[in-house]
Amino acid sequence: MKLSVFTVVTPDLTPEELVKAAREAGLDGVEWRFKEVPKDVNGEKPSFWGNNLCSIDPSLSEPEMLKFKEITEAGGLEVVSVTPYLNEMNLDATEHVFHTARLLGAKMIRVGAASYDGTGSYPELYETTVRYLKEAERMAKQYGVKGIVETHHRTIAPSASLAHRLVSHCDPDHIGVLFDPGNMVHEGYENFRMGMQLLGPHLAHVHVKNAHWVQDGRREDGTANWRSEWAPMREGIINFGSLLRDLKSVGYDGYLGIEDFSGQYASGELLKQFGEFMRERTQDL
């Protein structure tokens, strides 16, 4: 298994600084965040979803975008993915990402799945997402880049089984699943090994982050209220040693990508800690 970084979690680094830090930490690849930085946050303190200095603006010209490929490869790293935010499932926007991924030599992009907040009809959202994924599958085949659906809370794919229900309509060579156990602490937890076995060839990528539950006051009826929040790699609910054994048991040999939102470390130190953390847990596998 190889290591990568999703640049959403390195908002204070420039692309050049990110590649240097990733190389020094022993990582193998980069997942480039594909999202514009709003003009009204320019000059603000760097943040994950605000003034993120390590993002590819979708409006850039092809020569400007190619600089990200050049920077990555000059550092001896691989462009693993171009990772956008496509939950609106806009097909034009999706094709633009596929085109960019092929331009940069990326293996995959993150495609969309409908959001879910309890107000809409799951069956309708499911049908809409399946239609979208069939179109994304066509694009994936055309561009030679895999589309992956992330297990993510507050979507109709919070768990491995619900993600599998979506992608089972598609060829795993073209549409797969990004298995994110950290997200599944918030919503969608299932036995990890069982979920991996269910996904089979659709298991395409894995993100590494952690989370936990904390008591947050009392409800009106006097019972304890709980909420989930992000946690450092070593301090959350997920046992990554066990998770890696589960991955090995199903023959997974792809990337493990850091996406830590705990804020415990500065970006450079985060990458260093991630490299050490993963090597500690893979040396005996």
GROMACS .gro file of C-alpha atoms in nm:
model
  285
    1MET     CA    1   0.000   0.000   0.000
    2LYS     CA    2   0.119   0.351  -0.087
    3LEU     CA    3   0.062   0.682   0.089
    4SER     CA    4  -0.087   1.005  -0.043
    5VAL     CA    5  -0.221   1.337   0.080
    6PHE     CA    6  -0.549   1.508  -0.010
    7THR     CA    7  -0.447   1.873  -0.022
    8VAL     CA    8  -0.763   1.997   0.150
    9VAL     CA    9  -0.573   1.928   0.476
   10THR     CA   10  -0.265   2.134   0.384
   11PRO     CA   11  -0.430   2.473   0.326
   12ASP     CA   12  -0.131   2.679   0.441
   13LEU     CA   13   0.117   2.523   0.195
   14THR     CA   14   0.171   2.629  -0.162
   15PRO     CA   15   0.173   2.345  -0.416
   16GLU     CA   16   0.553   2.355  -0.428
   17GLU     CA   17   0.577   2.343  -0.048
   18LEU     CA   18   0.326   2.060  -0.032
   19VAL     CA   19   0.518   1.838  -0.275
   20LYS     CA   20   0.844   1.900  -0.090
   21ALA     CA   21   0.685   1.819   0.247
   22ALA     CA   22   0.515   1.507   0.110
   23ARG     CA   23   0.839   1.379  -0.040
   24GLU     CA   24   1.028   1.439   0.284
   25ALA     CA   25   0.756   1.250   0.476
   26GLY     CA   26   0.798   0.948   0.249
   27LEU     CA   27   0.465   0.981   0.071
   28ASP     CA   28   0.411   0.853  -0.281
   29GLY     CA   29   0.133   1.065  -0.430
   30VAL     CA   30  -0.091   1.372  -0.418
   31GLU     CA   31  -0.468   1.407  -0.437
   32TRP     CA   32  -0.518   1.762  -0.562
   33ARG     CA   33  -0.816   1.953  -0.427
   34PHE     CA   34  -1.014   2.085  -0.726
   35LYS     CA   35  -1.204   2.386  -0.601
   36GLU     CA   36  -1.193   2.762  -0.646
   37VAL     CA   37  -1.098   2.979  -0.350
   38PRO     CA   38  -1.366   3.248  -0.305
   39LYS     CA   39  -1.232   3.597  -0.364
   40ASP     CA   40  -1.384   3.722  -0.041
   41VAL     CA   41  -1.156   3.493   0.164
   42ASN     CA   42  -0.832   3.593  -0.005
   43GLY     CA   43  -0.597   3.722   0.261
   44GLU     CA   44  -0.772   3.535   0.540
   45LYS     CA   45  -0.589   3.279   0.750
   46PRO     CA   46  -0.557   2.955   0.546
   47SER     CA   47  -0.827   2.700   0.624
   48PHE     CA   48  -0.949   2.366   0.494
   49TRP     CA   49  -1.256   2.491   0.307
   50GLY     CA   50  -1.184   2.863   0.290
   51ASN     CA   51  -0.855   3.019   0.186
   52ASN     CA   52  -0.692   2.692   0.083
   53LEU     CA   53  -0.361   2.769  -0.087
   54CYS     CA   54  -0.318   2.412  -0.210
   55SER     CA   55  -0.612   2.392  -0.450
   56ILE     CA   56  -0.651   2.378  -0.827
   57ASP     CA   57  -0.895   2.643  -0.946
   58PRO     CA   58  -1.127   2.480  -1.205
   59SER     CA   59  -1.116   2.797  -1.415
   60LEU     CA   60  -0.741   2.774  -1.480
   61SER     CA   61  -0.619   2.730  -1.835
   62GLU     CA   62  -0.469   2.397  -1.939
   63PRO     CA   63  -0.110   2.531  -1.930
   64GLU     CA   64  -0.174   2.660  -1.577
   65MET     CA   65  -0.318   2.326  -1.469
   66LEU     CA   66  -0.028   2.134  -1.620
   67LYS     CA   67   0.202   2.309  -1.374
   68PHE     CA   68   0.048   2.092  -1.098
   69LYS     CA   69   0.149   1.779  -1.289
   70GLU     CA   70   0.498   1.917  -1.344
   71ILE     CA   71   0.541   2.015  -0.978
   72THR     CA   72   0.420   1.675  -0.859
   73GLU     CA   73   0.631   1.466  -1.091
   74ALA     CA   74   0.939   1.683  -1.043
   75GLY     CA   75   0.915   1.589  -0.675
   76GLY     CA   76   0.906   1.220  -0.762
   77LEU     CA   77   0.539   1.185  -0.669
   78GLU     CA   78   0.232   1.065  -0.856
   79VAL     CA   79  -0.087   1.258  -0.925
   80VAL     CA   80  -0.326   1.012  -0.762
   81SER     CA   81  -0.650   1.203  -0.811
   82VAL     CA   82  -0.822   1.526  -0.891
   83THR     CA   83  -1.076   1.566  -0.612
   84PRO     CA   84  -1.371   1.803  -0.658
   85TYR     CA   85  -1.705   1.855  -0.483
   86LEU     CA   86  -1.976   1.722  -0.717
   87ASN     CA   87  -2.273   1.647  -0.493
   88GLU     CA   88  -2.496   1.851  -0.721
   89MET     CA   89  -2.409   1.587  -0.982
   90ASN     CA   90  -2.371   1.837  -1.263
   91LEU     CA   91  -2.257   1.641  -1.569
   92ASP     CA   92  -2.076   1.931  -1.736
   93ALA     CA   93  -1.876   1.995  -1.419
   94THR     CA   94  -1.807   1.622  -1.388
   95GLU     CA   95  -1.675   1.601  -1.742
   96HIS     CA   96  -1.451   1.902  -1.679
   97VAL     CA   97  -1.293   1.715  -1.387
   98PHE     CA   98  -1.246   1.399  -1.594
   99HIS     CA   99  -1.079   1.607  -1.865
  100THR     CA  100  -0.850   1.773  -1.611
  101ALA     CA  101  -0.761   1.439  -1.452
  102ARG     CA  102  -0.656   1.295  -1.787
  103LEU     CA  103  -0.453   1.609  -1.855
  104LEU     CA  104  -0.268   1.570  -1.524
  105GLY     CA  105  -0.227   1.193  -1.551
  106ALA     CA  106  -0.447   1.121  -1.248
  107LYS     CA  107  -0.585   0.774  -1.188
  108MET     CA  108  -0.922   0.883  -1.047
  109ILE     CA  109  -1.165   1.159  -0.958
  110ARG     CA  110  -1.426   1.180  -0.686
  111VAL     CA  111  -1.775   1.180  -0.838
  112GLY     CA  112  -2.096   1.287  -0.669
  113ALA     CA  113  -2.374   1.125  -0.470
  114ALA     CA  114  -2.690   1.298  -0.358
  115SER     CA  115  -2.691   1.471  -0.021
  116TYR     CA  116  -2.942   1.350   0.237
  117ASP     CA  117  -3.089   1.550   0.525
  118GLY     CA  118  -3.414   1.363   0.579
  119THR     CA  119  -3.631   1.604   0.382
  120GLY     CA  120  -3.606   1.429   0.044
  121SER     CA  121  -3.712   1.085  -0.073
  122TYR     CA  122  -3.429   0.833  -0.063
  123PRO     CA  123  -3.574   0.623  -0.349
  124GLU     CA  124  -3.589   0.931  -0.571
  125LEU     CA  125  -3.239   1.045  -0.473
  126TYR     CA  126  -3.113   0.693  -0.535
  127GLU     CA  127  -3.257   0.678  -0.885
  128THR     CA  128  -3.119   1.023  -0.968
  129THR     CA  129  -2.772   0.927  -0.845
  130VAL     CA  130  -2.769   0.598  -1.037
  131ARG     CA  131  -2.857   0.782  -1.358
  132TYR     CA  132  -2.575   1.026  -1.289
  133LEU     CA  133  -2.327   0.747  -1.217
  134LYS     CA  134  -2.413   0.570  -1.541
  135GLU     CA  135  -2.324   0.890  -1.726
  136ALA     CA  136  -2.009   0.925  -1.514
  137GLU     CA  137  -1.921   0.566  -1.604
  138ARG     CA  138  -1.944   0.654  -1.973
  139MET     CA  139  -1.711   0.951  -1.915
  140ALA     CA  140  -1.471   0.740  -1.708
  141LYS     CA  141  -1.439   0.493  -1.992
  142GLN     CA  142  -1.394   0.774  -2.245
  143TYR     CA  143  -1.123   0.955  -2.047
  144GLY     CA  144  -0.949   0.651  -1.899
  145VAL     CA  145  -0.994   0.781  -1.543
  146LYS     CA  146  -1.190   0.603  -1.268
  147GLY     CA  147  -1.475   0.778  -1.086
  148ILE     CA  148  -1.507   0.702  -0.714
  149VAL     CA  149  -1.799   0.752  -0.475
  150GLU     CA  150  -1.692   0.839  -0.120
  151THR     CA  151  -1.854   0.687   0.187
  152HIS     CA  152  -1.966   1.014   0.342
  153HIS     CA  153  -2.209   1.119   0.613
  154ARG     CA  154  -2.507   1.329   0.510
  155THR     CA  155  -2.517   1.168   0.166
  156ILE     CA  156  -2.702   0.861   0.039
  157ALA     CA  157  -2.368   0.674   0.053
  158PRO     CA  158  -2.270   0.693   0.423
  159SER     CA  159  -2.177   0.324   0.446
  160ALA     CA  160  -2.003   0.063   0.237
  161SER     CA  161  -2.328  -0.119   0.169
  162LEU     CA  162  -2.515   0.192   0.054
  163ALA     CA  163  -2.220   0.298  -0.161
  164HIS     CA  164  -2.212  -0.054  -0.306
  165ARG     CA  165  -2.583  -0.033  -0.385
  166LEU     CA  166  -2.504   0.268  -0.603
  167VAL     CA  167  -2.190   0.145  -0.779
  168SER     CA  168  -2.312  -0.212  -0.829
  169HIS     CA  169  -2.479  -0.087  -1.145
  170CYS     CA  170  -2.136   0.004  -1.288
  171ASP     CA  171  -1.821  -0.167  -1.410
  172PRO     CA  172  -1.561  -0.158  -1.127
  173ASP     CA  173  -1.296  -0.079  -1.386
  174HIS     CA  174  -1.464   0.261  -1.429
  175ILE     CA  175  -1.662   0.338  -1.111
  176GLY     CA  176  -1.545   0.247  -0.761
  177VAL     CA  177  -1.569   0.347  -0.396
  178LEU     CA  178  -1.349   0.565  -0.177
  179PHE     CA  179  -1.367   0.390   0.160
  180ASP     CA  180  -1.350   0.653   0.435
  181PRO     CA  181  -1.377   0.498   0.782
  182GLY     CA  182  -1.338   0.837   0.952
  183ASN     CA  183  -1.658   0.959   0.790
  184MET     CA  184  -1.828   0.638   0.898
  185VAL     CA  185  -1.772   0.725   1.265
  186HIS     CA  186  -2.016   1.013   1.213
  187GLU     CA  187  -2.267   0.804   1.018
  188GLY     CA  188  -2.269   0.472   0.837
  189TYR     CA  189  -2.052   0.246   1.052
  190GLU     CA  190  -2.051  -0.121   0.955
  191ASN     CA  191  -1.796  -0.389   1.026
  192PHE     CA  192  -1.509  -0.268   0.808
  193ARG     CA  193  -1.399  -0.609   0.680
  194MET     CA  194  -1.754  -0.703   0.588
  195GLY     CA  195  -1.791  -0.376   0.395
  196MET     CA  196  -1.463  -0.435   0.211
  197GLN     CA  197  -1.569  -0.788   0.121
  198LEU     CA  198  -1.900  -0.655  -0.010
  199LEU     CA  199  -1.731  -0.388  -0.220
  200GLY     CA  200  -1.494  -0.639  -0.376
  201PRO     CA  201  -1.340  -0.496  -0.695
  202HIS     CA  202  -1.522  -0.166  -0.641
  203LEU     CA  203  -1.288  -0.082  -0.348
  204ALA     CA  204  -1.069   0.178  -0.519
  205HIS     CA  205  -0.918   0.411  -0.259
  206VAL     CA  206  -0.899   0.468   0.119
  207HIS     CA  207  -0.883   0.786   0.325
  208VAL     CA  208  -0.717   0.807   0.665
  209LYS     CA  209  -0.867   1.028   0.932
  210ASN     CA  210  -1.025   0.970   1.270
  211ALA     CA  211  -1.321   1.088   1.474
  212HIS     CA  212  -1.492   1.025   1.805
  213TRP     CA  213  -1.810   1.092   2.000
  214VAL     CA  214  -1.828   1.336   2.292
  215GLN     CA  215  -2.109   1.405   2.535
  216ASP     CA  216  -2.260   1.746   2.474
  217GLY     CA  217  -2.504   1.838   2.747
  218ARG     CA  218  -2.853   1.696   2.792
  219ARG     CA  219  -3.160   1.667   2.573
  220GLU     CA  220  -3.493   1.814   2.681
  221ASP     CA  221  -3.596   1.477   2.822
  222GLY     CA  222  -3.285   1.465   3.042
  223THR     CA  223  -3.098   1.197   2.849
  224ALA     CA  224  -2.737   1.248   2.741
  225ASN     CA  225  -2.677   1.430   2.413
  226TRP     CA  226  -2.383   1.321   2.199
  227ARG     CA  227  -2.210   1.468   1.898
  228SER     CA  228  -1.930   1.344   1.675
  229GLU     CA  229  -1.619   1.544   1.599
  230TRP     CA  230  -1.284   1.496   1.427
  231ALA     CA  231  -0.996   1.350   1.626
  232PRO     CA  232  -0.621   1.303   1.568
  233MET     CA  233  -0.513   0.980   1.398
  234ARG     CA  234  -0.397   0.816   1.721
  235GLU     CA  235  -0.687   0.929   1.940
  236GLY     CA  236  -1.012   0.852   1.760
  237ILE     CA  237  -1.237   0.549   1.753
  238ILE     CA  238  -1.081   0.378   1.453
  239ASN     CA  239  -0.815   0.115   1.514
  240PHE     CA  240  -0.598   0.162   1.207
  241GLY     CA  241  -0.389  -0.147   1.278
  242SER     CA  242  -0.704  -0.356   1.257
  243LEU     CA  243  -0.825  -0.161   0.954
  244LEU     CA  244  -0.501  -0.230   0.767
  245ARG     CA  245  -0.531  -0.600   0.843
  246ASP     CA  246  -0.883  -0.590   0.704
  247LEU     CA  247  -0.755  -0.423   0.387
  248LYS     CA  248  -0.482  -0.683   0.349
  249SER     CA  249  -0.736  -0.962   0.396
  250VAL     CA  250  -0.925  -0.849   0.085
  251GLY     CA  251  -0.608  -0.796  -0.120
  252TYR     CA  252  -0.617  -0.416  -0.124
  253ASP     CA  253  -0.285  -0.270  -0.241
  254GLY     CA  254  -0.385   0.082  -0.343
  255TYR     CA  255  -0.332   0.421  -0.181
  256LEU     CA  256  -0.400   0.534   0.175
  257GLY     CA  257  -0.462   0.909   0.165
  258ILE     CA  258  -0.434   1.137   0.466
  259GLU     CA  259  -0.737   1.365   0.521
  260ASP     CA  260  -0.697   1.464   0.886
  261PHE     CA  261  -0.922   1.751   1.000
  262SER     CA  262  -0.827   1.743   1.367
  263GLY     CA  263  -0.591   2.040   1.342
  264GLN     CA  264  -0.347   1.874   1.583
  265TYR     CA  265  -0.043   1.940   1.366
  266ALA     CA  266   0.077   2.202   1.121
  267SER     CA  267   0.067   2.071   0.765
  268GLY     CA  268   0.431   1.967   0.733
  269GLU     CA  269   0.429   1.792   1.068
  270LEU     CA  270   0.097   1.625   0.983
  271LEU     CA  271   0.252   1.461   0.677
  272LYS     CA  272   0.554   1.350   0.877
  273GLN     CA  273   0.335   1.202   1.150
  274PHE     CA  274   0.113   1.031   0.893
  275GLY     CA  275   0.411   0.866   0.724
  276GLU     CA  276   0.545   0.741   1.055
  277PHE     CA  277   0.201   0.632   1.176
  278MET     CA  278   0.133   0.423   0.868
  279ARG     CA  279   0.479   0.270   0.849
  280GLU     CA  280   0.451   0.162   1.214
  281ARG     CA  281   0.130  -0.023   1.131
  282THR     CA  282   0.231  -0.178   0.801
  283GLN     CA  283   0.578  -0.311   0.885
  284ASP     CA  284   0.440  -0.639   1.023
  285LEU     CA  285   0.166  -0.693   0.764
   0.00000   0.00000   0.00000
